[in-house]
Short mmCIF file of C-alpha atoms in Angstrom, two decimals:
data_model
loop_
_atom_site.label_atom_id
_atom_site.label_comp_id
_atom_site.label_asym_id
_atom_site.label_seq_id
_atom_site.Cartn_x
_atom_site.Cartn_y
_atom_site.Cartn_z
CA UNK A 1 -7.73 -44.68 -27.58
CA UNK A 2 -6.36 -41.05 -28.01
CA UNK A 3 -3.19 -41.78 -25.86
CA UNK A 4 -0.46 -43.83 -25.82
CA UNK A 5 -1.80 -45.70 -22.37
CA UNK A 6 -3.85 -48.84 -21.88
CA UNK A 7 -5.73 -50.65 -18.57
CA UNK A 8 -7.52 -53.68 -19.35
CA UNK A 9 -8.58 -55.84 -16.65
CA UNK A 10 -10.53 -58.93 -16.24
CA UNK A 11 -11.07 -62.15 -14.06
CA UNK A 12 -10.33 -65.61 -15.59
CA UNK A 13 -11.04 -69.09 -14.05
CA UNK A 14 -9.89 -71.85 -16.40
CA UNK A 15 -8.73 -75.67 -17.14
CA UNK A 16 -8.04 -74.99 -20.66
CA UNK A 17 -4.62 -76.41 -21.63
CA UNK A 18 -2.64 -77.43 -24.50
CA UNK A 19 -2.02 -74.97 -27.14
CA UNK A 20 -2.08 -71.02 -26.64
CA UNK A 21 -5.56 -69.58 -27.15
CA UNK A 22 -7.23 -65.93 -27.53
CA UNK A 23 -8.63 -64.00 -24.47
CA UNK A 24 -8.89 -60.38 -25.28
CA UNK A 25 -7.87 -58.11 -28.52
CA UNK A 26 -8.07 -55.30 -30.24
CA UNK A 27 -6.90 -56.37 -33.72
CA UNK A 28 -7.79 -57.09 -37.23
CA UNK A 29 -4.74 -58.12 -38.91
CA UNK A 30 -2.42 -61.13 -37.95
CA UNK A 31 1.17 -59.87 -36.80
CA UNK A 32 1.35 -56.12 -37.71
CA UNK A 33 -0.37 -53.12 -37.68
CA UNK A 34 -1.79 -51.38 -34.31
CA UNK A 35 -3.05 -53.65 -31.72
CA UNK A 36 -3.14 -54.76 -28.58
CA UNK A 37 -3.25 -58.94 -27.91
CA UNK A 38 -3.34 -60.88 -24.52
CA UNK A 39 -3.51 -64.52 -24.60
CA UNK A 40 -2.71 -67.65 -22.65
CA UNK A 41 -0.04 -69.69 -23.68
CA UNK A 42 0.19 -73.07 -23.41
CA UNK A 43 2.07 -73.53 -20.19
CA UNK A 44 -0.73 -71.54 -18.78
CA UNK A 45 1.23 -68.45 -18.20
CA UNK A 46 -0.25 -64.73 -19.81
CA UNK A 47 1.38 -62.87 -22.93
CA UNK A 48 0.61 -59.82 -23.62
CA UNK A 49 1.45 -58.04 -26.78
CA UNK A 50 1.08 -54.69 -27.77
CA UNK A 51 2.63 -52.79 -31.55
CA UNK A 52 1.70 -49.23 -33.10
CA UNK A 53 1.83 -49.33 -36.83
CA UNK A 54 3.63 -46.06 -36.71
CA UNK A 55 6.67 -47.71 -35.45
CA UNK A 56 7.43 -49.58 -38.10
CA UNK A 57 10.96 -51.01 -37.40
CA UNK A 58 10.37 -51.98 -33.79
CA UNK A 59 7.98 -54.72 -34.07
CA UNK A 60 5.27 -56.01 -31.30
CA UNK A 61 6.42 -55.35 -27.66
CA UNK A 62 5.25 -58.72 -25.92
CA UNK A 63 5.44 -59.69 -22.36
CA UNK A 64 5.14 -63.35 -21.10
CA UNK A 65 3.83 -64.12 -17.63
CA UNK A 66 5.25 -66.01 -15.16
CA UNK A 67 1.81 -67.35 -13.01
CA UNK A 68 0.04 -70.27 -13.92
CA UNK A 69 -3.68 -68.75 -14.78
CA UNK A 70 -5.19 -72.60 -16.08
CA UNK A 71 -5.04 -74.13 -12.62
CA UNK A 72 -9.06 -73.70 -11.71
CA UNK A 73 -8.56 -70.86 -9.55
CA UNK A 74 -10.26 -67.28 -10.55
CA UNK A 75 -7.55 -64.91 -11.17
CA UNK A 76 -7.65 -61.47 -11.22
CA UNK A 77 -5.62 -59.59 -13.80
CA UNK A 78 -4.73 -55.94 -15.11
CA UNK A 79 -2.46 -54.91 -17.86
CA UNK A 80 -1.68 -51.34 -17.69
CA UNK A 81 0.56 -49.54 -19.93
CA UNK A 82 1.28 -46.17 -18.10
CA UNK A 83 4.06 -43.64 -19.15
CA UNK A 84 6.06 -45.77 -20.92
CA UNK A 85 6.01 -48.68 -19.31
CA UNK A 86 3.68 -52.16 -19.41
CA UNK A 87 2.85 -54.06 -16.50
CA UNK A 88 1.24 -57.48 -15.56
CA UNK A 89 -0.32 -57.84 -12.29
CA UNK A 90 -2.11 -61.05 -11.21
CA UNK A 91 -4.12 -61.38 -8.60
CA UNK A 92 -2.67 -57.83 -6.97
CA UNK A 93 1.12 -58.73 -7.62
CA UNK A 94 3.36 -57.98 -10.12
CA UNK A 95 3.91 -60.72 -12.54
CA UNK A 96 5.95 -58.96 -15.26
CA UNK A 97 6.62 -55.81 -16.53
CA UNK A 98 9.04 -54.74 -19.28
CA UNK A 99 9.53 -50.86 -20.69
CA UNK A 100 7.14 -49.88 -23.54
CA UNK A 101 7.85 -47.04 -26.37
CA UNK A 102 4.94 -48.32 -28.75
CA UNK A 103 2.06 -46.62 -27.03
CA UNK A 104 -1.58 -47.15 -29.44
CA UNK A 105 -2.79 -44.46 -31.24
CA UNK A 106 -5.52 -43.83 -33.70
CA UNK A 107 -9.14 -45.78 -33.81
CA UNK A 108 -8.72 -49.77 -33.06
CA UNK A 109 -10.94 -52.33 -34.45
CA UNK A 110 -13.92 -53.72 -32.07
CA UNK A 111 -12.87 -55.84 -28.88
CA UNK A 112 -12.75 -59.47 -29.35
CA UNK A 113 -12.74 -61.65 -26.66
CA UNK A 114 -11.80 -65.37 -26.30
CA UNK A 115 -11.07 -65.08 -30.38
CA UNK A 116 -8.53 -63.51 -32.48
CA UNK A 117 -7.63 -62.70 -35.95
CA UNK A 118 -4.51 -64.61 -36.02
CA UNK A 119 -6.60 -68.26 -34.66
CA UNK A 120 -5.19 -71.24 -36.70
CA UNK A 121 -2.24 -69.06 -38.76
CA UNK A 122 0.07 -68.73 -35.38
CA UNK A 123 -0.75 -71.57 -33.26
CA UNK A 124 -3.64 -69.87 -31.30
CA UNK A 125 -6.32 -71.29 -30.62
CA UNK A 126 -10.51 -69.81 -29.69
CA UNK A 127 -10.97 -70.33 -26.00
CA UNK A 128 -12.95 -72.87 -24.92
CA UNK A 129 -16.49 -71.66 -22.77
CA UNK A 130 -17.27 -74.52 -21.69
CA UNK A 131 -13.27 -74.78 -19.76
CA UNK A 132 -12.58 -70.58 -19.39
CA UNK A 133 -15.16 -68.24 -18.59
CA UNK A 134 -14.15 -64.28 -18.37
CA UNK A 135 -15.98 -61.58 -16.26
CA UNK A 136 -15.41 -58.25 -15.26
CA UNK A 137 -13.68 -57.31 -18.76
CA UNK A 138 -13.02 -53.57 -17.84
CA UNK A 139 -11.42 -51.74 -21.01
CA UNK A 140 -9.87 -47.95 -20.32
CA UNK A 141 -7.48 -45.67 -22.29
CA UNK A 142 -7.88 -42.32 -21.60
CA UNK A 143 -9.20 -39.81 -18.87
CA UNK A 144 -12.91 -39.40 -21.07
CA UNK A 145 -12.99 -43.24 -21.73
CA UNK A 146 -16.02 -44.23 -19.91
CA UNK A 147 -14.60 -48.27 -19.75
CA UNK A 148 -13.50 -46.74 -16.69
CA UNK A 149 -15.38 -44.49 -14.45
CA UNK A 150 -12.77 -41.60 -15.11
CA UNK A 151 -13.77 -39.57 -11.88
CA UNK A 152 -12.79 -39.84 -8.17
CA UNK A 153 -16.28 -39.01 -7.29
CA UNK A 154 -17.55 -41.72 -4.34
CA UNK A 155 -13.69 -42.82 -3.78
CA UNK A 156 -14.09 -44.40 0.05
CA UNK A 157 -11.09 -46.72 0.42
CA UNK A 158 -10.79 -47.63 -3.33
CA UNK A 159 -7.56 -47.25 -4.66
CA UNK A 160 -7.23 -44.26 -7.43
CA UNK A 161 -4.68 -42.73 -9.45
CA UNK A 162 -3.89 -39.42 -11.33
CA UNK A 163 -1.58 -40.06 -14.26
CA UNK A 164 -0.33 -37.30 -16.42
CA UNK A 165 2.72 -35.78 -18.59
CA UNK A 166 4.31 -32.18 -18.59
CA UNK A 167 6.71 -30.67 -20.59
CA UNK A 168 7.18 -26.72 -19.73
CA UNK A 169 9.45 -24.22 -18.82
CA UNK A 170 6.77 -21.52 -17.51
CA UNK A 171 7.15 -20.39 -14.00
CA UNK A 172 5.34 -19.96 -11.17
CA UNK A 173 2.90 -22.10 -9.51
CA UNK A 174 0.91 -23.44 -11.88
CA UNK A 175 -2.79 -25.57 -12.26
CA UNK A 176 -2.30 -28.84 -13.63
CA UNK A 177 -5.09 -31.25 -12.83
CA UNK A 178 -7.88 -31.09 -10.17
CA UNK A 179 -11.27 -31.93 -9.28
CA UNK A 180 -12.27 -29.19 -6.81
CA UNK A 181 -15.30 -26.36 -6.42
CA UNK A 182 -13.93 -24.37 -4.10
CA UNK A 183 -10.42 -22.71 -3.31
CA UNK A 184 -11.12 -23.38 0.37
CA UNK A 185 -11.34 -26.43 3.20
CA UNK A 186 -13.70 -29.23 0.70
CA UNK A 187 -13.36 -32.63 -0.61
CA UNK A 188 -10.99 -32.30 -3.58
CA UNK A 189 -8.00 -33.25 -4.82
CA UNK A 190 -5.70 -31.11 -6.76
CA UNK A 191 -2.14 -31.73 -8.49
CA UNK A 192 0.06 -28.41 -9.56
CA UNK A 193 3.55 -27.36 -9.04
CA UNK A 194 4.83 -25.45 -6.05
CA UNK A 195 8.75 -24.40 -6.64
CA UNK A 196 8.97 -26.36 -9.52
CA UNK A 197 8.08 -28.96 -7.99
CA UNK A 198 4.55 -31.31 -8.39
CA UNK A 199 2.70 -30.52 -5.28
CA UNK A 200 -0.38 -32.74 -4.80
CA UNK A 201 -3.08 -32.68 -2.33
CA UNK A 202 -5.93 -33.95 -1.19
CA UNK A 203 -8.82 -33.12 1.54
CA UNK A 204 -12.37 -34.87 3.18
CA UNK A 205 -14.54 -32.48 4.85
CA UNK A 206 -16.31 -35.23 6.06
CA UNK A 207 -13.18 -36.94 7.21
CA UNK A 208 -12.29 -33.81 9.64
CA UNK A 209 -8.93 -33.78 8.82
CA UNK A 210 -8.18 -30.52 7.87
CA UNK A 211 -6.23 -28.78 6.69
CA UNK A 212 -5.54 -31.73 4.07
CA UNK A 213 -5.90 -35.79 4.43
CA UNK A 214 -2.75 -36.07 2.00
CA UNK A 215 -0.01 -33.98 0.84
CA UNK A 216 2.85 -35.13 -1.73
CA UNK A 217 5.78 -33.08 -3.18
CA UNK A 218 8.28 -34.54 -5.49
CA UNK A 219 12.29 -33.55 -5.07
CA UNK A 220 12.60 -33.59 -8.87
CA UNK A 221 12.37 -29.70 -10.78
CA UNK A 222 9.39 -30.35 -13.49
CA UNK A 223 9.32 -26.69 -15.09
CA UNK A 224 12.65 -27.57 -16.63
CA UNK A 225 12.01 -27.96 -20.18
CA UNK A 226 12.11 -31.54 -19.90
CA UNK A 227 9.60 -34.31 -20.42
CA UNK A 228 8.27 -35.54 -16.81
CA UNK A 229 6.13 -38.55 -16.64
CA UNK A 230 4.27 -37.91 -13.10
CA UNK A 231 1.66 -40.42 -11.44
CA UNK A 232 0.07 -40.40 -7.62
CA UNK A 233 -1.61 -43.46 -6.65
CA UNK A 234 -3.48 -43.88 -3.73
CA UNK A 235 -3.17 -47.98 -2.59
CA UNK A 236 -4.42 -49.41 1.13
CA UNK A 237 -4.38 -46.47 2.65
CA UNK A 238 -1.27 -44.55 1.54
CA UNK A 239 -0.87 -42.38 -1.01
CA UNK A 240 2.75 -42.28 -3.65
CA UNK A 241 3.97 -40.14 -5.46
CA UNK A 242 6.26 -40.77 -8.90
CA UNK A 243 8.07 -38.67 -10.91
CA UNK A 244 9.93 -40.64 -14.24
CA UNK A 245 9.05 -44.00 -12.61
CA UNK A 246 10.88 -43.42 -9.62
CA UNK A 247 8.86 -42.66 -6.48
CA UNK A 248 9.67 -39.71 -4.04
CA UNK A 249 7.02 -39.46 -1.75
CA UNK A 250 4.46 -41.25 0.04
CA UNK A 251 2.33 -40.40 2.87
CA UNK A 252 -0.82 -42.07 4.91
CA UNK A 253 -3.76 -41.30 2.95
CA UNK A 254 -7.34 -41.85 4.17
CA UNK A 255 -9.85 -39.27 2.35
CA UNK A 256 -13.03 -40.12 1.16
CA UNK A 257 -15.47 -38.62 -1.32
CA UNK A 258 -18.73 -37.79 -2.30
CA UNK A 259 -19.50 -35.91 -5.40
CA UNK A 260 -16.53 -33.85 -7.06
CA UNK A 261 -16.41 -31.07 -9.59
CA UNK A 262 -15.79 -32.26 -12.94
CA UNK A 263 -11.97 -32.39 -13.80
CA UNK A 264 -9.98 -29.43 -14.74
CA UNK A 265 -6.87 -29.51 -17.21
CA UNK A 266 -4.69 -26.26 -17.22
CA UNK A 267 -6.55 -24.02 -15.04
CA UNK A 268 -7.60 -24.10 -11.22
CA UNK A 269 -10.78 -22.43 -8.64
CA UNK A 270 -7.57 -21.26 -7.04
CA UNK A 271 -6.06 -18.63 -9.72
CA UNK A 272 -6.52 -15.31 -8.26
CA UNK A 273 -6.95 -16.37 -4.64
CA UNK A 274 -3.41 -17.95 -3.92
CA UNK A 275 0.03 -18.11 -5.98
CA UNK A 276 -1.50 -20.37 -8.57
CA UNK A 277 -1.76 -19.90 -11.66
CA UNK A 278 -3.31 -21.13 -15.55
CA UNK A 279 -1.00 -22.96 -17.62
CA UNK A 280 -0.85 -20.59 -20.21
CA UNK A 281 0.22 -23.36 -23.16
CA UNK A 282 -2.48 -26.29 -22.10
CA UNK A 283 -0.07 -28.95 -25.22
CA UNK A 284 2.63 -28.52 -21.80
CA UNK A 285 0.04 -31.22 -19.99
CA UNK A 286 -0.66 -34.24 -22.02
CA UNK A 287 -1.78 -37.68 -21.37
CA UNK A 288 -3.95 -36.98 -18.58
CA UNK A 289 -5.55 -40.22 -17.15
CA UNK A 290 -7.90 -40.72 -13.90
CA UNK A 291 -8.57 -43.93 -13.07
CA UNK A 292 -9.93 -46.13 -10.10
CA UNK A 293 -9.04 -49.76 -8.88
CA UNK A 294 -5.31 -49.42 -10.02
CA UNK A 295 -2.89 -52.11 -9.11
CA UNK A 296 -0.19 -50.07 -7.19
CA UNK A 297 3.59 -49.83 -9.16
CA UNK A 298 6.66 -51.46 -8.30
CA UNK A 299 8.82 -49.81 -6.32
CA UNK A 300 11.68 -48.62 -8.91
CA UNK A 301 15.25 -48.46 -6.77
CA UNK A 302 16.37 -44.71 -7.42
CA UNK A 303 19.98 -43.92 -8.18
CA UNK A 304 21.49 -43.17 -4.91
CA UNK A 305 24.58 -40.92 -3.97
CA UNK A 306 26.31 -42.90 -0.86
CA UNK A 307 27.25 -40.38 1.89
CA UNK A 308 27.39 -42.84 4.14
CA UNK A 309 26.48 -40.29 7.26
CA UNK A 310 23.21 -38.47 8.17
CA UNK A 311 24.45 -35.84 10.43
CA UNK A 312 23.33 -32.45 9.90
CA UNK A 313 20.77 -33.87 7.35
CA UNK A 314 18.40 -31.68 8.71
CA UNK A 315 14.80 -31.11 6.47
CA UNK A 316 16.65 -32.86 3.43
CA UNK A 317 15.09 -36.03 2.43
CA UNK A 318 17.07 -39.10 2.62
CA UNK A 319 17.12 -42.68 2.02
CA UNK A 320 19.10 -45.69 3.49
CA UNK A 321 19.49 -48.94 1.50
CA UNK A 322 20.76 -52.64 2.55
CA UNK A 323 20.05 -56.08 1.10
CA UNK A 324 20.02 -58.54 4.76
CA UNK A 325 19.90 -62.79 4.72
CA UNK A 326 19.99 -64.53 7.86
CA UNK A 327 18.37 -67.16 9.82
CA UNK A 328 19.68 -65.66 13.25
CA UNK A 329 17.16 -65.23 15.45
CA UNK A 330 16.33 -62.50 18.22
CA UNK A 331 16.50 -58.98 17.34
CA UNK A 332 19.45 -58.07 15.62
CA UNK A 333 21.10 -55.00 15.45
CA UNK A 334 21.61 -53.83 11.72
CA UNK A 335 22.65 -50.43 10.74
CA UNK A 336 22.91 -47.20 12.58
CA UNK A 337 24.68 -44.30 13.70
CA UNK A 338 24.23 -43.28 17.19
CA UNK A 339 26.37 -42.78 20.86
CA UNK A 340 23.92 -43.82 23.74
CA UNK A 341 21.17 -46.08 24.11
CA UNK A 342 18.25 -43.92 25.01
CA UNK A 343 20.17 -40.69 24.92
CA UNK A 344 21.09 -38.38 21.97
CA UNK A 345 20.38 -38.10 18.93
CA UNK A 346 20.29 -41.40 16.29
CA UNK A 347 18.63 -43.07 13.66
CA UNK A 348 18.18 -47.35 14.50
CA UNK A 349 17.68 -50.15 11.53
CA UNK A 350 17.46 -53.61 14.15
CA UNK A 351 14.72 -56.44 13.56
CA UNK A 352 12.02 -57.48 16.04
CA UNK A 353 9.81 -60.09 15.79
CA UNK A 354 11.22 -61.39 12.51
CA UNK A 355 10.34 -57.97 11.12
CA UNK A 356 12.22 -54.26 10.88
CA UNK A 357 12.41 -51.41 12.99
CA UNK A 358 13.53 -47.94 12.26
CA UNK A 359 14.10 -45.24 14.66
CA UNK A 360 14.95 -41.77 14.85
CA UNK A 361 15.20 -39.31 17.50
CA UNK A 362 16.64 -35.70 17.29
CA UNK A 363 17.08 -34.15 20.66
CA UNK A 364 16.31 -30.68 21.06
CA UNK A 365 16.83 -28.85 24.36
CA UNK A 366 16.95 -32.03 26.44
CA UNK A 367 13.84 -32.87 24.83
CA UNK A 368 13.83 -36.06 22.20
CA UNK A 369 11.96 -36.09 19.11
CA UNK A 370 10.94 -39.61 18.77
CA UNK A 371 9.42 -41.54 15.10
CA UNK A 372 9.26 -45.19 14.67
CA UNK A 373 8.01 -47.42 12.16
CA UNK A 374 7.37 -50.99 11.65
CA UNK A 375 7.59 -53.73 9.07
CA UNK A 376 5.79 -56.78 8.80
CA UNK A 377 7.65 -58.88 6.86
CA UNK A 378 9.91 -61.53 8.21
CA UNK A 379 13.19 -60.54 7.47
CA UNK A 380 15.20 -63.58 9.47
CA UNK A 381 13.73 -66.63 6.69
CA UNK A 382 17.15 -66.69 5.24
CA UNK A 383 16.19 -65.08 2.19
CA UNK A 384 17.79 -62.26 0.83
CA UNK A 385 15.64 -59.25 1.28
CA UNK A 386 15.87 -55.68 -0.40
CA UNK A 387 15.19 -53.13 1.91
CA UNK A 388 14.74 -49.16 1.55
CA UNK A 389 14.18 -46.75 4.31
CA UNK A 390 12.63 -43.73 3.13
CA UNK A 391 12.51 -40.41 4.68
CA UNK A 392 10.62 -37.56 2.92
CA UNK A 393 8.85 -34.27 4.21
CA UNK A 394 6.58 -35.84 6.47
CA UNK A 395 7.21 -39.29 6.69
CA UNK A 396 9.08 -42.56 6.68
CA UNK A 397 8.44 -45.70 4.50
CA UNK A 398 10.11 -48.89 4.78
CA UNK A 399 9.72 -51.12 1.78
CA UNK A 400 10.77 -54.63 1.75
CA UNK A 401 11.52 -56.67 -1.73
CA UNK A 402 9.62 -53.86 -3.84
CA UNK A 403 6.54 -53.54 -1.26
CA UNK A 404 5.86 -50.96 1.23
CA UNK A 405 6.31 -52.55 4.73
CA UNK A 406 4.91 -49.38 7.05
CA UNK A 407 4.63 -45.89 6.85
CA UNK A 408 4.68 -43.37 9.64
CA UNK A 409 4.47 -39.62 10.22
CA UNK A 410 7.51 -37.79 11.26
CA UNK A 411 8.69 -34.08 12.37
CA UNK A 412 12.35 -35.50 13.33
CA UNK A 413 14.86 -33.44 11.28
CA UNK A 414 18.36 -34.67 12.23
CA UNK A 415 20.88 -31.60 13.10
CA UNK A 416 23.34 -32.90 14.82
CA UNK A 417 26.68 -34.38 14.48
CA UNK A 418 26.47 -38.61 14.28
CA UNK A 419 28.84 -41.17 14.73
CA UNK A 420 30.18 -43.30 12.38
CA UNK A 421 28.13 -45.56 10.95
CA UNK A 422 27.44 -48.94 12.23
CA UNK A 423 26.97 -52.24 10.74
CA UNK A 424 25.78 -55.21 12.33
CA UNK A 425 26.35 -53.84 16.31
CA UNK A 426 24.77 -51.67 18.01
CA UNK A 427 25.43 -49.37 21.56
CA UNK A 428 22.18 -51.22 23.03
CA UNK A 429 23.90 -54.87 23.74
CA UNK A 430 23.31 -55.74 26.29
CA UNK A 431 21.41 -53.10 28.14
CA UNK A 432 18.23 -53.99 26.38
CA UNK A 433 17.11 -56.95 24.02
CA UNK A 434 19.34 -56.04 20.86
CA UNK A 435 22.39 -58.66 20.01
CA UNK A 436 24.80 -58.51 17.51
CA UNK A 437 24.55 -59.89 13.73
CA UNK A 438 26.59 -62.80 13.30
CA UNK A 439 27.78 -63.10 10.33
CA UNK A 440 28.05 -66.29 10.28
CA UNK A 441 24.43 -66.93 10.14
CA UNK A 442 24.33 -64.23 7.63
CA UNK A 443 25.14 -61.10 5.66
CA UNK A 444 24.50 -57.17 5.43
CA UNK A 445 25.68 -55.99 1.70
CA UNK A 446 24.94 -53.30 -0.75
CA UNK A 447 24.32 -50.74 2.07
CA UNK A 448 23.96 -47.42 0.53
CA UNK A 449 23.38 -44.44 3.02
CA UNK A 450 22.36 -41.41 0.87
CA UNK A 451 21.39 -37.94 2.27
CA UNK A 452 20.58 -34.93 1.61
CA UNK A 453 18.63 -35.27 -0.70
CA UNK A 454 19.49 -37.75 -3.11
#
């Protein structure tokens, strides 16, 4: 594996119990050198270790699980380390992840699977065939590694994603990463900056939805000297967007593919017909990965500069943030800063159904300017429950405990002047279905309203 990343995935169904034993490794000495190492333990739970040779003071990095993966079932599971960071997902949800700085380098000895060097010196034990079979072993380091089909060619609703570091202070608009034939309306997708800023976008001719099925900007400046970790996965239908593990974009993404040019590093079918242009030092872009079937990332809780008001936010992003836990019923007016009900210009946060609503309107000339979207989760269980409101240059997400709850499409640019904002009432009481939050049911806390921009 020529860089520092990893994706291993593989299904297990097993009984086996008792003392920890090997599933999958790429080691041939017990306890140090370069390896990678999952195994069960014996509570039935995952660990996952992982230690570059190089590093010699750090020791292994090891992760330990928290799902029971002995209990008969098939489980699904990826480990992915990915820009510094190692993951655990089981079964499509995140079942630990910690940060990594010990990413493998050099060649590593033959895969072994269900046995392991260190069987009988640590405790470990050889799985047991006839109690815990493994299938689907996929293997994948880097963008040429063919354990991994490392091309978005005959992507229909698969999830993908486009991985990548980039350290550079050229300007301009410049080619980082694409698969595309043709500067012109094809099926292609095609990540470079724009303003200093990653600009990523996709299109499906046969899709008809020109002039691009997804298009993703970050807020953060990349051409700044500085090391940027940058990764855009595609995951049921919407597309994300993160720069240094936190994400600042996401859009509705629906493109699907047939054949695609090969991939291009450093250079793009567009230099010489638009602003873009080569990367003239190619070592800027490192770590390149494509890969398809990804398990989507956590949501990672940017730091947030509380305003506390949205007026005049106009085409600045902005996010609001509030942890609610109630078991009131009915839908419940949460935050918001507006005059009227069903005049002017506001942004809404109530519940209904169980689940959360955002609104915003911006009224223009008499005329209102209307986006909504809606969660699914039930919010009123009397758990507490996370939630961020997104707004970026297109659209709104609403994620709920780390998970994206909806997603819509939005032109609404707040200009005006707001009213305070509101916590737990709302104008609407009582001239439509929304009550107040009683707090003695419940609470509203760590509300963070951050715009522009933050």
């Amino acid at each position: 594996m020529d860089n520092g990343d990893l994706r291993v995935a593989f299904s297990i169904h097993s009984t086996q119990t008792g003392a920890r034993f090997a599933v999958l490794n790429q080691r041939d000495i017990c306890n140090v050198g370069t390896f990678w190492d999952i195994r069960v333990n014996g509570n039935g739970t995952l660990e996952v270790a992982i230690e570059n040779a190089g590093n010699v003071n750090a020791g292994a990095e090891i992760l330990e699980g928290v799902k029971n993966v002995v209990d008969g079932n098939t489980h699904q599971v990826v480990v992915q380390r990915l820009n510094h960071h190692l993951y655990v997902f089981v079964d499509g949800a995140l079942d630990v992840q910690g940060v990594s700085t010990q990413g493998l380098s050099g060649t590593l000895p033959a895969l072994q699977q269900g046995t392991d060097i260190c069987d009988g010196a640590d405790g470990t034990v050889a799985l047991d065939t006839s109690l815990t079979q493994l299938t689907g072993v996929c293997i994948s380091g880097s963008a040429d590694d063919p354990g991994c089909v490392p091309d978005l060619s005959q992507v229909d609703s698969d999830n993908y994603q486009v991985a990548f570091d980039l350290q550079t202070t050229q300007t301009g608009d410049l080619a980082l990463v694409n698969q595309r034939a043709a500067c012109a309306p094809a099926d292609f997708w095609d990540a470079r900056t724009a303003g200093n800023h990653i600009d990523f976008e996709t299109d499906s001719v046969d899709a008809e939805v020109l002039p691009h099925d997804a298009h993703l900007t970050s807020t953060t400046n990349v051409q700044d000297g500085n090391p940027h970790a940058v990764v855009v996965q595609r995951v049921a239908g919407a597309a994300y967007l993160f720069v240094d593990g936190v994400q600042e974009n996401a859009v509705v993404s629906t493109a699907f593919w047939n054949a695609l040019a090969p991939l291009v590093q450093a250079n793009d079918v567009c230099v010489g017909s638009d602003s873009t242009v080569a990367l003239t030092s190619p070592s800027d872009l490192s770590q390149v990965a494509v890969k398809r079937g990804v398990n989507p990332l956590p949501y990672a809780e940017p730091a947030l500069t509380c305003t506390g008001d949205m007026s005049n936010v106009g085409t600045f992003d902005y996010r609001i943030a509030f942890t609610v836990q109630t078991t009131q019923q009915g839908d419940l007016a949460l935050l918001n800063q507006r005059s009227g009900c069903g005049t002017g210009s506001f942004w809404d946060i109530r519940t209904t159904n169980g689940a959360l609503l955002m609104e915003e309107v911006q009224v223009v000339s008499g005329v209102g300017d209307v986006a909504d979207v809606y969660g699914t989760t039930n919010v009123q269980d009397g758990k507490p429950h996370r939630v961020i409101v997104q707004h970026g240059p297109d659209e709104i997400s609403l994620y709920v405990d780390g998970k994206l709850d909806g997603i819509t499409s939005t032109t609404v640019n707040l200009t005006d002047s707001l009213p305070a904002l509101a916590t737990g009432t709302d104008v609407c009481i009582g001239q439509d279905s929304t009550v107040a939050f009683d707090g003695s049911q419940g609470s509203i806390t760590n509300v963070c309203v951050a715009a522009p921009g933050s």
